[in-house]
mmCIF file of C-alpha atoms in Angstrom:
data_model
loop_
_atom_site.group_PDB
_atom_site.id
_atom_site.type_symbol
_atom_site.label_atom_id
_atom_site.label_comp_id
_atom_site.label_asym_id
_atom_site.label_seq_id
_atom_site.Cartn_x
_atom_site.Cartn_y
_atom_site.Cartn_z
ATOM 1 C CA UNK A 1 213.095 -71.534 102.634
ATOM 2 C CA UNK A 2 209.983 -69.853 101.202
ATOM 3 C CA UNK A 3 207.651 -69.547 104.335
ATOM 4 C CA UNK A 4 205.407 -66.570 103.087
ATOM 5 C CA UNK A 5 201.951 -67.375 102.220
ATOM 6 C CA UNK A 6 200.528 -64.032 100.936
ATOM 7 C CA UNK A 7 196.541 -63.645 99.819
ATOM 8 C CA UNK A 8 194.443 -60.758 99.633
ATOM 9 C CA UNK A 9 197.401 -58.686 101.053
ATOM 10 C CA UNK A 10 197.926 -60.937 104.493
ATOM 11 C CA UNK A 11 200.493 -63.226 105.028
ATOM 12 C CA UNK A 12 199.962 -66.361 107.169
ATOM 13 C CA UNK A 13 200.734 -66.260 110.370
ATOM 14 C CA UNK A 14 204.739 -66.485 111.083
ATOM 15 C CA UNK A 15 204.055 -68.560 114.238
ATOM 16 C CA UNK A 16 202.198 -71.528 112.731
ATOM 17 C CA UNK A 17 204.564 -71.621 109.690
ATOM 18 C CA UNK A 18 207.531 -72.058 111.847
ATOM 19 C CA UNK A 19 206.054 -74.857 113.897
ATOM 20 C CA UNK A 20 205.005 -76.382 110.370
ATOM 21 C CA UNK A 21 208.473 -76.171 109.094
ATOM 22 C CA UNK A 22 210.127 -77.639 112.898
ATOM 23 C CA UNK A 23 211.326 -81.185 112.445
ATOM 24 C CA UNK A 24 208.947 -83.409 114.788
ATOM 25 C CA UNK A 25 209.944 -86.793 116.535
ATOM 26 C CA UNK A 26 209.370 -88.768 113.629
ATOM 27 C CA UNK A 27 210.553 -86.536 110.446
ATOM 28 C CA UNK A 28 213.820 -86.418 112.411
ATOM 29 C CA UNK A 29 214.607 -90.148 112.072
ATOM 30 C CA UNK A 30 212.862 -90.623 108.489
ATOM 31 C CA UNK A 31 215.308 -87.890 107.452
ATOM 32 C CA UNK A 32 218.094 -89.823 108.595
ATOM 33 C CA UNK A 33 217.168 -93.390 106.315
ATOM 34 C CA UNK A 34 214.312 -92.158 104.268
ATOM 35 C CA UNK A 35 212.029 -94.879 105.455
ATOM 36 C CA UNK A 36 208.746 -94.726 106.625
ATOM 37 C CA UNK A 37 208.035 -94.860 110.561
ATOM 38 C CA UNK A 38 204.558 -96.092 111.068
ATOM 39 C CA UNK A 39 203.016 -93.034 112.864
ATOM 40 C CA UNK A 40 199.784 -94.343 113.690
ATOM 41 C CA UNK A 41 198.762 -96.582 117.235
ATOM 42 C CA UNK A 42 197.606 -99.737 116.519
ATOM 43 C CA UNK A 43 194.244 -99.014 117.477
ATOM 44 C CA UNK A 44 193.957 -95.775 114.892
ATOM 45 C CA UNK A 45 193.730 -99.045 111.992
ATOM 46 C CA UNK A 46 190.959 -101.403 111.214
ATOM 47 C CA UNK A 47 192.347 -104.383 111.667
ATOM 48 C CA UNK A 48 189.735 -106.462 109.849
ATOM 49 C CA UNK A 49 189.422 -104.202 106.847
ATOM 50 C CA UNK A 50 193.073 -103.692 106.327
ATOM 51 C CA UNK A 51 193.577 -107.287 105.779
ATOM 52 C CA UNK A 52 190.529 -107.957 103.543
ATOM 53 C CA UNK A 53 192.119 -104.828 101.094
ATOM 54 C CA UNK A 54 195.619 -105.620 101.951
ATOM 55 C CA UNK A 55 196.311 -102.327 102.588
ATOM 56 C CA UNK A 56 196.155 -99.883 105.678
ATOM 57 C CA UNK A 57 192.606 -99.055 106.774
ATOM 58 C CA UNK A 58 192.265 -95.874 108.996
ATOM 59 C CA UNK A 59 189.501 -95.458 111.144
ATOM 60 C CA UNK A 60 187.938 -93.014 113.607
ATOM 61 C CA UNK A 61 190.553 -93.465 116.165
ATOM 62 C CA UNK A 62 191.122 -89.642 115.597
ATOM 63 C CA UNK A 63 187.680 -88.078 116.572
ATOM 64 C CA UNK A 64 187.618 -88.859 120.063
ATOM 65 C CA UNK A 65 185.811 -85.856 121.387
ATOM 66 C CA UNK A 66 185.729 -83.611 118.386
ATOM 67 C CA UNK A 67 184.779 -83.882 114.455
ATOM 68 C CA UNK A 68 187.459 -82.631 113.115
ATOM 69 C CA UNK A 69 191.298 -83.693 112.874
ATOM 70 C CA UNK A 70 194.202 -81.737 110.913
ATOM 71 C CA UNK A 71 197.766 -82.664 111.144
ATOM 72 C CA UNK A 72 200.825 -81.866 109.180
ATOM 73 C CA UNK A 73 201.715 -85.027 106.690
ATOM 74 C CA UNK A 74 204.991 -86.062 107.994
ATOM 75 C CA UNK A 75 208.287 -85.284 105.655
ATOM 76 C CA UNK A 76 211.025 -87.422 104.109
ATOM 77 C CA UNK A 77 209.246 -90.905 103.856
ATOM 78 C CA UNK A 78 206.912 -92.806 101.188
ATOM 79 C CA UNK A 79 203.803 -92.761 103.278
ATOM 80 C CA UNK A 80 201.966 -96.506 102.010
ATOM 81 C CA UNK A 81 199.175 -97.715 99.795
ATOM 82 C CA UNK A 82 196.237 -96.728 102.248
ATOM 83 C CA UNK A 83 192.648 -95.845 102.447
ATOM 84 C CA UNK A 84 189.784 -94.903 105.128
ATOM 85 C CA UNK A 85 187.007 -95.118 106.633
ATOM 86 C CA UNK A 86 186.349 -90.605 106.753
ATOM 87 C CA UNK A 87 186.422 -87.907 104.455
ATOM 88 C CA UNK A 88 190.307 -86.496 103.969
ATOM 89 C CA UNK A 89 190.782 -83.341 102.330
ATOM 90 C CA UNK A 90 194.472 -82.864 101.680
ATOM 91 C CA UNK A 91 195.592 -79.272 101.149
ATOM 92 C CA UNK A 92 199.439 -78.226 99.303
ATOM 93 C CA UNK A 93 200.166 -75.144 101.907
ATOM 94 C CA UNK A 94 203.712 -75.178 100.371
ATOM 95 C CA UNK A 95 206.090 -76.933 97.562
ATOM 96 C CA UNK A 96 204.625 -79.578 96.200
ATOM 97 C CA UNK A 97 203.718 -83.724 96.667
ATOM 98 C CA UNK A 98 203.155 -86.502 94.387
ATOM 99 C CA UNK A 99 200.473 -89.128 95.003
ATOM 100 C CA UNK A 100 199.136 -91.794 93.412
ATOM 101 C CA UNK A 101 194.977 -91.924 93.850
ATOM 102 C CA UNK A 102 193.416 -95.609 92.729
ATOM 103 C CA UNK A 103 196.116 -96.183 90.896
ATOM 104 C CA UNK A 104 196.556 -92.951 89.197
ATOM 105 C CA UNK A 105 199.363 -90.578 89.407
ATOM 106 C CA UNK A 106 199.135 -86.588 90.052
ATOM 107 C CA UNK A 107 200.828 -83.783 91.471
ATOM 108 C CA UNK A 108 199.561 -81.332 93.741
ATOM 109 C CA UNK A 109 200.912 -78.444 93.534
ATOM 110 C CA UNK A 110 200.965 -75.244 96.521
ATOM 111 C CA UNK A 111 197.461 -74.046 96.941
ATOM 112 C CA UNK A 112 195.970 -76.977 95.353
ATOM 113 C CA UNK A 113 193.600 -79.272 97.491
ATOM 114 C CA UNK A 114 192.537 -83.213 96.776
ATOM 115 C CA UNK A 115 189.354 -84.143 98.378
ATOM 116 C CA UNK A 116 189.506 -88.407 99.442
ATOM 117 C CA UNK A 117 186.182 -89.925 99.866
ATOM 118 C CA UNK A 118 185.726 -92.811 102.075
ATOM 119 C CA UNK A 119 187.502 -95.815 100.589
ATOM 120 C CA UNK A 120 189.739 -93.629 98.473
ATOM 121 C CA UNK A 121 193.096 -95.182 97.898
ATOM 122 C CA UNK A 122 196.218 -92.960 97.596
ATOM 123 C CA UNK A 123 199.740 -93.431 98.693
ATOM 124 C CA UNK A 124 202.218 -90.056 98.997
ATOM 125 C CA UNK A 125 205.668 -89.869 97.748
ATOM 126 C CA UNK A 126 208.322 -88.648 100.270
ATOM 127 C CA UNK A 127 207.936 -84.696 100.995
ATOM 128 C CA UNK A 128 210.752 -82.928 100.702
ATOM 129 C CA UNK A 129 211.930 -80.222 103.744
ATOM 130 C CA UNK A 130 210.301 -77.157 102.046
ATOM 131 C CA UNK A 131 206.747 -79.225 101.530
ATOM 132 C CA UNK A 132 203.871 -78.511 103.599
ATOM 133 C CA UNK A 133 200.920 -81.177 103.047
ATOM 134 C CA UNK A 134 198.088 -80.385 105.312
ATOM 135 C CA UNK A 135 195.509 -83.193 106.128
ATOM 136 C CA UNK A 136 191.938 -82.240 107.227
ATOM 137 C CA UNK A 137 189.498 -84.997 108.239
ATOM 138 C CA UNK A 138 186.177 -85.160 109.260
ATOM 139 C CA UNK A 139 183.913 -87.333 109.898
ATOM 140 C CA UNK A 140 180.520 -85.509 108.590
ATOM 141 C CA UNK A 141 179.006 -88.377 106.614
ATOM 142 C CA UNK A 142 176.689 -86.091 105.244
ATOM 143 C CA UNK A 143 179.067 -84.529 102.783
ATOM 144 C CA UNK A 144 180.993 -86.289 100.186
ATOM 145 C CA UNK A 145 181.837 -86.575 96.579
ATOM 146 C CA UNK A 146 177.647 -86.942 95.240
ATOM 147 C CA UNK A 147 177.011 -84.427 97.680
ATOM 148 C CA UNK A 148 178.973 -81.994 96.119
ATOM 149 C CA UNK A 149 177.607 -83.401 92.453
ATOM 150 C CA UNK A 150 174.559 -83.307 93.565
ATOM 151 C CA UNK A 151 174.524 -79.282 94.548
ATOM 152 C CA UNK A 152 176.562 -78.952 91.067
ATOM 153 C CA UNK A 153 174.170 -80.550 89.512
ATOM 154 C CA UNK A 154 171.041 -78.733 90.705
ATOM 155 C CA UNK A 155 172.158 -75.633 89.693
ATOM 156 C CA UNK A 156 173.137 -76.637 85.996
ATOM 157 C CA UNK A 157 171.282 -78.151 83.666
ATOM 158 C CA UNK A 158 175.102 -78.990 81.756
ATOM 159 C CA UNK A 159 176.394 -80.475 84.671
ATOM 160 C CA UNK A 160 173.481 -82.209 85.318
ATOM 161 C CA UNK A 161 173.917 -83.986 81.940
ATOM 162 C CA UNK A 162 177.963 -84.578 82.416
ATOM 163 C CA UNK A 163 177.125 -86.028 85.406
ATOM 164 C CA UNK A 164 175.017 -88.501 83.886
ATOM 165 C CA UNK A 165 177.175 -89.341 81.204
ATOM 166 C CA UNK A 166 178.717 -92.604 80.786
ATOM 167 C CA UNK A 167 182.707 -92.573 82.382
ATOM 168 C CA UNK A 168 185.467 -94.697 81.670
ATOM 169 C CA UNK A 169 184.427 -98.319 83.202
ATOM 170 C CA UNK A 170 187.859 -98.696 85.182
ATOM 171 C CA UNK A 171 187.509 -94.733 86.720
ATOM 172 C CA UNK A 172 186.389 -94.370 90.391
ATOM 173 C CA UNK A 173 184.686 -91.546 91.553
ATOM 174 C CA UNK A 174 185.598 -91.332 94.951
ATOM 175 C CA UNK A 175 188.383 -88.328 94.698
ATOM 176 C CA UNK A 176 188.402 -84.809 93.596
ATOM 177 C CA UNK A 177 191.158 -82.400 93.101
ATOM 178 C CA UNK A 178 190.648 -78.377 92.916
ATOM 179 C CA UNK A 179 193.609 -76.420 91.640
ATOM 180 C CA UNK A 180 192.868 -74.100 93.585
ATOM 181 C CA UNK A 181 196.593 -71.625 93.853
ATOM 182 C CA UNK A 182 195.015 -68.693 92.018
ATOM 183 C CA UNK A 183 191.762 -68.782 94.361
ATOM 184 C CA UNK A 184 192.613 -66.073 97.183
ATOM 185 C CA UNK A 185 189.009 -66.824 98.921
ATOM 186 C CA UNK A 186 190.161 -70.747 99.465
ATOM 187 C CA UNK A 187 193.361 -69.857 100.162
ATOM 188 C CA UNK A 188 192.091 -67.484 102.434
ATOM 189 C CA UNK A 189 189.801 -69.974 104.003
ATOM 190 C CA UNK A 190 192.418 -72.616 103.999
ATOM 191 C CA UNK A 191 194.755 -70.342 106.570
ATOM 192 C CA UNK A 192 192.308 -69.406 108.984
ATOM 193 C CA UNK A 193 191.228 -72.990 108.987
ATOM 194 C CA UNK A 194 194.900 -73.762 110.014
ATOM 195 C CA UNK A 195 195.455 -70.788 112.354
ATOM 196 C CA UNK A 196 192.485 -71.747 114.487
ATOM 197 C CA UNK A 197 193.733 -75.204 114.907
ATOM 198 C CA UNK A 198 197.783 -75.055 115.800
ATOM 199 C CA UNK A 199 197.527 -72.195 117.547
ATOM 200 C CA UNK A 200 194.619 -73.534 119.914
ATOM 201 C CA UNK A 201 192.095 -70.417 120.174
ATOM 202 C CA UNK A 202 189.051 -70.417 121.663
ATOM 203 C CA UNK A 203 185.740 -71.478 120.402
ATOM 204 C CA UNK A 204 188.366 -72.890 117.459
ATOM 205 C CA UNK A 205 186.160 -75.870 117.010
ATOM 206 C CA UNK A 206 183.070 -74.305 116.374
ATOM 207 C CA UNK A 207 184.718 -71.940 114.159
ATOM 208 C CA UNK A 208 186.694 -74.587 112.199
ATOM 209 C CA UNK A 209 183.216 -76.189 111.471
ATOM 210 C CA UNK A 210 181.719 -73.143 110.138
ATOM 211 C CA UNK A 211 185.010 -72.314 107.748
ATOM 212 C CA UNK A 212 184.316 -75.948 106.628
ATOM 213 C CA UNK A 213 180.837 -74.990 105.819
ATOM 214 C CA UNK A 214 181.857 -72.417 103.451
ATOM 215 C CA UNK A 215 184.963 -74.368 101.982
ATOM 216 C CA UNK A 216 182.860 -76.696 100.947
ATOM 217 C CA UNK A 217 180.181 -73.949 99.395
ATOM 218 C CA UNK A 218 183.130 -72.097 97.849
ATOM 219 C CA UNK A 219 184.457 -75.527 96.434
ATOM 220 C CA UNK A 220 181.057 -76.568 95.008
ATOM 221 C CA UNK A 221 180.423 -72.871 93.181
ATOM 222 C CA UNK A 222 184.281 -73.831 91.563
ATOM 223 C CA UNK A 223 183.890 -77.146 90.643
ATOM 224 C CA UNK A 224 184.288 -78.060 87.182
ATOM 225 C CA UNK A 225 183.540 -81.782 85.257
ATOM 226 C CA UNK A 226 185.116 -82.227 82.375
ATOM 227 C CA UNK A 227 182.942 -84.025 79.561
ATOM 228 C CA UNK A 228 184.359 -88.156 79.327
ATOM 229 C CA UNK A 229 183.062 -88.575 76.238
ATOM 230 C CA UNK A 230 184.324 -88.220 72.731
ATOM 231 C CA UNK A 231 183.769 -84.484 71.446
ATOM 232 C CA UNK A 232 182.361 -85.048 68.257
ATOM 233 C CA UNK A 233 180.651 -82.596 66.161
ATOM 234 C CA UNK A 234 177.111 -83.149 68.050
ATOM 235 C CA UNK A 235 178.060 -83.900 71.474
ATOM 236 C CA UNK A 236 179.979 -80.832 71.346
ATOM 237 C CA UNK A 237 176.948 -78.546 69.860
ATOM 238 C CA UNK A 238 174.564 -80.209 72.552
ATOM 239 C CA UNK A 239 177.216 -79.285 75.490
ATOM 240 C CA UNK A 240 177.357 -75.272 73.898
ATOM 241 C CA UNK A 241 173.658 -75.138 73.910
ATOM 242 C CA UNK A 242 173.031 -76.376 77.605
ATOM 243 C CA UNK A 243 175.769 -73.789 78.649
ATOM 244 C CA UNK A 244 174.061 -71.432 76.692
ATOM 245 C CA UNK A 245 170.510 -72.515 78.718
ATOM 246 C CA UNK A 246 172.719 -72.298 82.008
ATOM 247 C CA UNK A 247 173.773 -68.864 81.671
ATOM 248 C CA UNK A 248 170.564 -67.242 79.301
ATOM 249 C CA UNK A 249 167.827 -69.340 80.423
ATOM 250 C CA UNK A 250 165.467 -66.261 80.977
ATOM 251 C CA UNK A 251 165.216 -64.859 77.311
ATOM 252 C CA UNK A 252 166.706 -68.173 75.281
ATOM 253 C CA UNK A 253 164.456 -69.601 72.992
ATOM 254 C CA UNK A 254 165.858 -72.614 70.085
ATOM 255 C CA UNK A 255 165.160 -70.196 67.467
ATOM 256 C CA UNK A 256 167.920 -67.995 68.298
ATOM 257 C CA UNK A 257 169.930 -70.461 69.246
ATOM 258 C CA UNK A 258 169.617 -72.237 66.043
ATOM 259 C CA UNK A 259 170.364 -68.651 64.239
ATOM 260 C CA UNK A 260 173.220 -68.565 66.323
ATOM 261 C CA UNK A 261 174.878 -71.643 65.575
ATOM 262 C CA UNK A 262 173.902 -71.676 61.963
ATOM 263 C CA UNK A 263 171.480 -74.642 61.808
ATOM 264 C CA UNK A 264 167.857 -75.606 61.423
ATOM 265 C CA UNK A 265 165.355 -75.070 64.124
ATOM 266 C CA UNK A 266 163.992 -78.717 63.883
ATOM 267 C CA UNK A 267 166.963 -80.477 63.122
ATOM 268 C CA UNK A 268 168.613 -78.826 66.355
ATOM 269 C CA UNK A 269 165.264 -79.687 68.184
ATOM 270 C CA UNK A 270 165.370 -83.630 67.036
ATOM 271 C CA UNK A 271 169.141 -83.271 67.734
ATOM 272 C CA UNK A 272 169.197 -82.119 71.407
ATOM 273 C CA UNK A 273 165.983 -84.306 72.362
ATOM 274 C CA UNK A 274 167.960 -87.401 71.220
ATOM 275 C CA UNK A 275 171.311 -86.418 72.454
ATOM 276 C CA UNK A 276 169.924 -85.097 76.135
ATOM 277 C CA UNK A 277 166.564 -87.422 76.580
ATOM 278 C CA UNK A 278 164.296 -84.199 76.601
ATOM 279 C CA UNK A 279 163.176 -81.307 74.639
ATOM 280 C CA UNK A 280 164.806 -78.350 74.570
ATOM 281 C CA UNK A 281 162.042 -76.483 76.168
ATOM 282 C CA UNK A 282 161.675 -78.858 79.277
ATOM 283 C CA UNK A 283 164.997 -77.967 79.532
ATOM 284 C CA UNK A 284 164.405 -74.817 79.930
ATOM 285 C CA UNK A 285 162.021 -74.832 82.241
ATOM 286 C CA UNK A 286 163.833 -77.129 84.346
ATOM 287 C CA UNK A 287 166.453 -74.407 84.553
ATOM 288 C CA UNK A 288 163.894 -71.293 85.361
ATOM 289 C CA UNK A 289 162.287 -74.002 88.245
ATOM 290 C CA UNK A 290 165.803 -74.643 89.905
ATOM 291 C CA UNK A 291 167.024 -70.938 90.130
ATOM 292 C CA UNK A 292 163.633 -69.877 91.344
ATOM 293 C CA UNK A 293 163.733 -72.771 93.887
ATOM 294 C CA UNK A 294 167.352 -71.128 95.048
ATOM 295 C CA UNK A 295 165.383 -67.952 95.599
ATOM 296 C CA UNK A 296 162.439 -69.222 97.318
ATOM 297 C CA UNK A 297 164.607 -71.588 99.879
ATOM 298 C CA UNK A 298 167.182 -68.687 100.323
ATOM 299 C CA UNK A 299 165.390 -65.245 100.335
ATOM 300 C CA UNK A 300 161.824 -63.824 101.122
ATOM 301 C CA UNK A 301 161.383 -62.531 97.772
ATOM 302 C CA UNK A 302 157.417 -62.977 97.004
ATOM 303 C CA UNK A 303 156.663 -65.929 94.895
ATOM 304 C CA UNK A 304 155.107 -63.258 92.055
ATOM 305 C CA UNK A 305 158.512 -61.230 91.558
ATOM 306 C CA UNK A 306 160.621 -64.840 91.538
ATOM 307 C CA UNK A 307 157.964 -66.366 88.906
ATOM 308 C CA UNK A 308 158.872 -63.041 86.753
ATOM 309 C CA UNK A 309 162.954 -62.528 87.859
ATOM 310 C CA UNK A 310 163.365 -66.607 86.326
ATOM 311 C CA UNK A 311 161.665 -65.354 83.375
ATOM 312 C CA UNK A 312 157.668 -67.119 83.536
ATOM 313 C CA UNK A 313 155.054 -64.909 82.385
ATOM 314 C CA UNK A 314 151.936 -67.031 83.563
ATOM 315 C CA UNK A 315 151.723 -68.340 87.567
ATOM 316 C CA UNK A 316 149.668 -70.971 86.826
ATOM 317 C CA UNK A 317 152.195 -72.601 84.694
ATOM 318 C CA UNK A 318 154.689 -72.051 86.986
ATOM 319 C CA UNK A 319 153.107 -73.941 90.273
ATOM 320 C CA UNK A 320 152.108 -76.462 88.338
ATOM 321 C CA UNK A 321 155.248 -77.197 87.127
ATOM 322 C CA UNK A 322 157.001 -76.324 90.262
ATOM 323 C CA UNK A 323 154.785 -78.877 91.746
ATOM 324 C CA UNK A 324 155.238 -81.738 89.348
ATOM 325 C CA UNK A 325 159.137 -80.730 89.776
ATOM 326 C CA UNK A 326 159.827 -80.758 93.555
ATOM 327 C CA UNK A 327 156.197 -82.045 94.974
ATOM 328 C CA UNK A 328 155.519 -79.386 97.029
ATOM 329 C CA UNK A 329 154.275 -75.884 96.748
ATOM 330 C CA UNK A 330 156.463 -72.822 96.638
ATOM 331 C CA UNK A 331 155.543 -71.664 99.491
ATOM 332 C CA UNK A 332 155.118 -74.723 101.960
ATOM 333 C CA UNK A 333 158.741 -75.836 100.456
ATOM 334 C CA UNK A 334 160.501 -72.556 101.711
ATOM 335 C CA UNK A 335 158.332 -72.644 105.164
ATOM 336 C CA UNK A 336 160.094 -76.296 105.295
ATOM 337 C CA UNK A 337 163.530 -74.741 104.777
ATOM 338 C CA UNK A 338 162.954 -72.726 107.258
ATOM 339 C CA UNK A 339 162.387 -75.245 109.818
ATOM 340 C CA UNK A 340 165.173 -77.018 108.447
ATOM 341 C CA UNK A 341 167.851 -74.223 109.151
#
């Protein structure tokens, strides 16, 4: 039995592995007949929802006096179709586990990690002796699958148009999943999350909360969309030139990027204003206004050297359009961050 769980040099600890691995109550008599033993009290399902959706509904039986719940996905059983009413992040500590999410089949893999939104629907295949599945919920309605789209999206002006790309008509939303095995910093995250919850420290709460905090930060920065659409010729040009805007949006201009793709300025112009809704240079600017509005929310920077570091040459343009962008001043909207913190 692999039971080593190595990043950055530090394996996990050996105590909390072994009481991972230990055969509880219940994976003790599904390993005798291989069928699922309903785990859950009766009052841990919504009743009324689970026979409107014909499936189980779990509810917030589990955060009676705290926000969080983890628990180790019991072994050797099909767990059923179910869904719920709280955000379920379930991470692959070892081996492997096949799901099926709204109807669609995947594999996690170790050190991968699917995030559920509420409503989600998933069942889980029968985990096999050497498979950890870790399940984290919490109840924080303020973050969820837009939430993290939304952060993506305000830092890219690609994503930003991904996001509001047509998907497949039949394709929820409502899950996410990170492959996440080569990432030492989640990993890393991931085991201290763990730690601090088997083995009971103190002040684990508040510190689980905070790791949360920057899983979900670390997960955003990582999060990739792929593009739904058909990659023809122009969709694919317009989706190089916004990456090109995300990453050179200080010095780009559409003359050099038309030089650099081999095209005309003005076709390339007519072409991205059709394909994205708006010039190339509002664009732009919409790029230079969100990274300086990341500087003046998150550092005390003077608004003069952010104006020049996002690459603006004359203030005036810049509040005005930093106004007509976020409706408030640079200044009064970092004064409300602050009292926002």
């Amino acid at each position: 039995m692999e039971a080593l769980t190595l990043l950055e040099g530090k394996a996990m600890n050996q105590r909390v592995l072994n009481m991972l691995y230990t055969l509880n109550s219940i994976e003790k008599k599904q390993r005798e007949d291989f069928h699922y033993l309903e785990e859950m009290p009766p009052n841990a399902i919504n009743k009324e929802l689970s026979k409107k959706e014909k499936m189980k509904v779990l509810n917030n039986y589990f955060f009676k006096n705290k926000d969080i719940y983890i628990s180790k996905h019991n072994r050797f059983a099909p767990y059923p179709t179910h869904s719920h009413t709280f955000l379920e992040i379930n991470y692959m500590l070892e081996g492997e586990a096949k799901q099926v999410v709204n109807g669609k089949a995947l594999i996690l893999n170790r050190g991968d990690l699917l995030l559920l939104d509420v409503g989600a629907e998933h069942s889980i295949e029968a985990l096999g002796e050497n498979d950890l599945l870790i399940n984290i919920l919490f109840r924080n309605s303020n973050i969820n699958i837009d939430f993290l789209k939304d952060l993506r999206r305000s830092r890219s002006v690609l994503y930003d148009f991904l996001l509001k790309s047509p998907i497949k008509a039949n394709e929820e939303q409502n899950y996410l999943i990170f492959r996440t095995a080569k990432n030492n910093k989640i990993s890393q995250i991931m085991d201290e999350i763990i730690e601090e919850y088997f083995l009971k420290k103190e002040f684990s709460d508040a510190i689980i909360k905070a790791y949360l905090q920057i899983l979900v930060t670390n997960l955003v920065r990582d999060y990739r969309i792929s593009d739904q659409q058909p990659q023809n010729k122009r969709r694919k040009l317009v989706v190089d030139v916004l990456d090109e805007i995300d990453k050179n949006y200080k010095t780009i201009t559409l003359q050099k990027i038309a030089k650099k793709y081999g095209y005309n300025k003005n076709y390339l112009s007519n072409l991205f204003k059709k394909e994205v809704g708006k010039p190339f240079s509002e664009i732009v600017i919409q790029k230079k206004l969100t990274q300086a509005h990341i500087l003046i929310t998150s550092t005390s920077l003077p608004i003069s050297q952010i104006i020049e570091a996002v690459g603006i040459s004359n203030k005036s343009f810049f509040y005005k359009k930093y106004y007509d962008f976020y409706k408030e001043k640079p200044l009064a909207d970092r004064q409300h961050n602050l009292i926002n913190i």
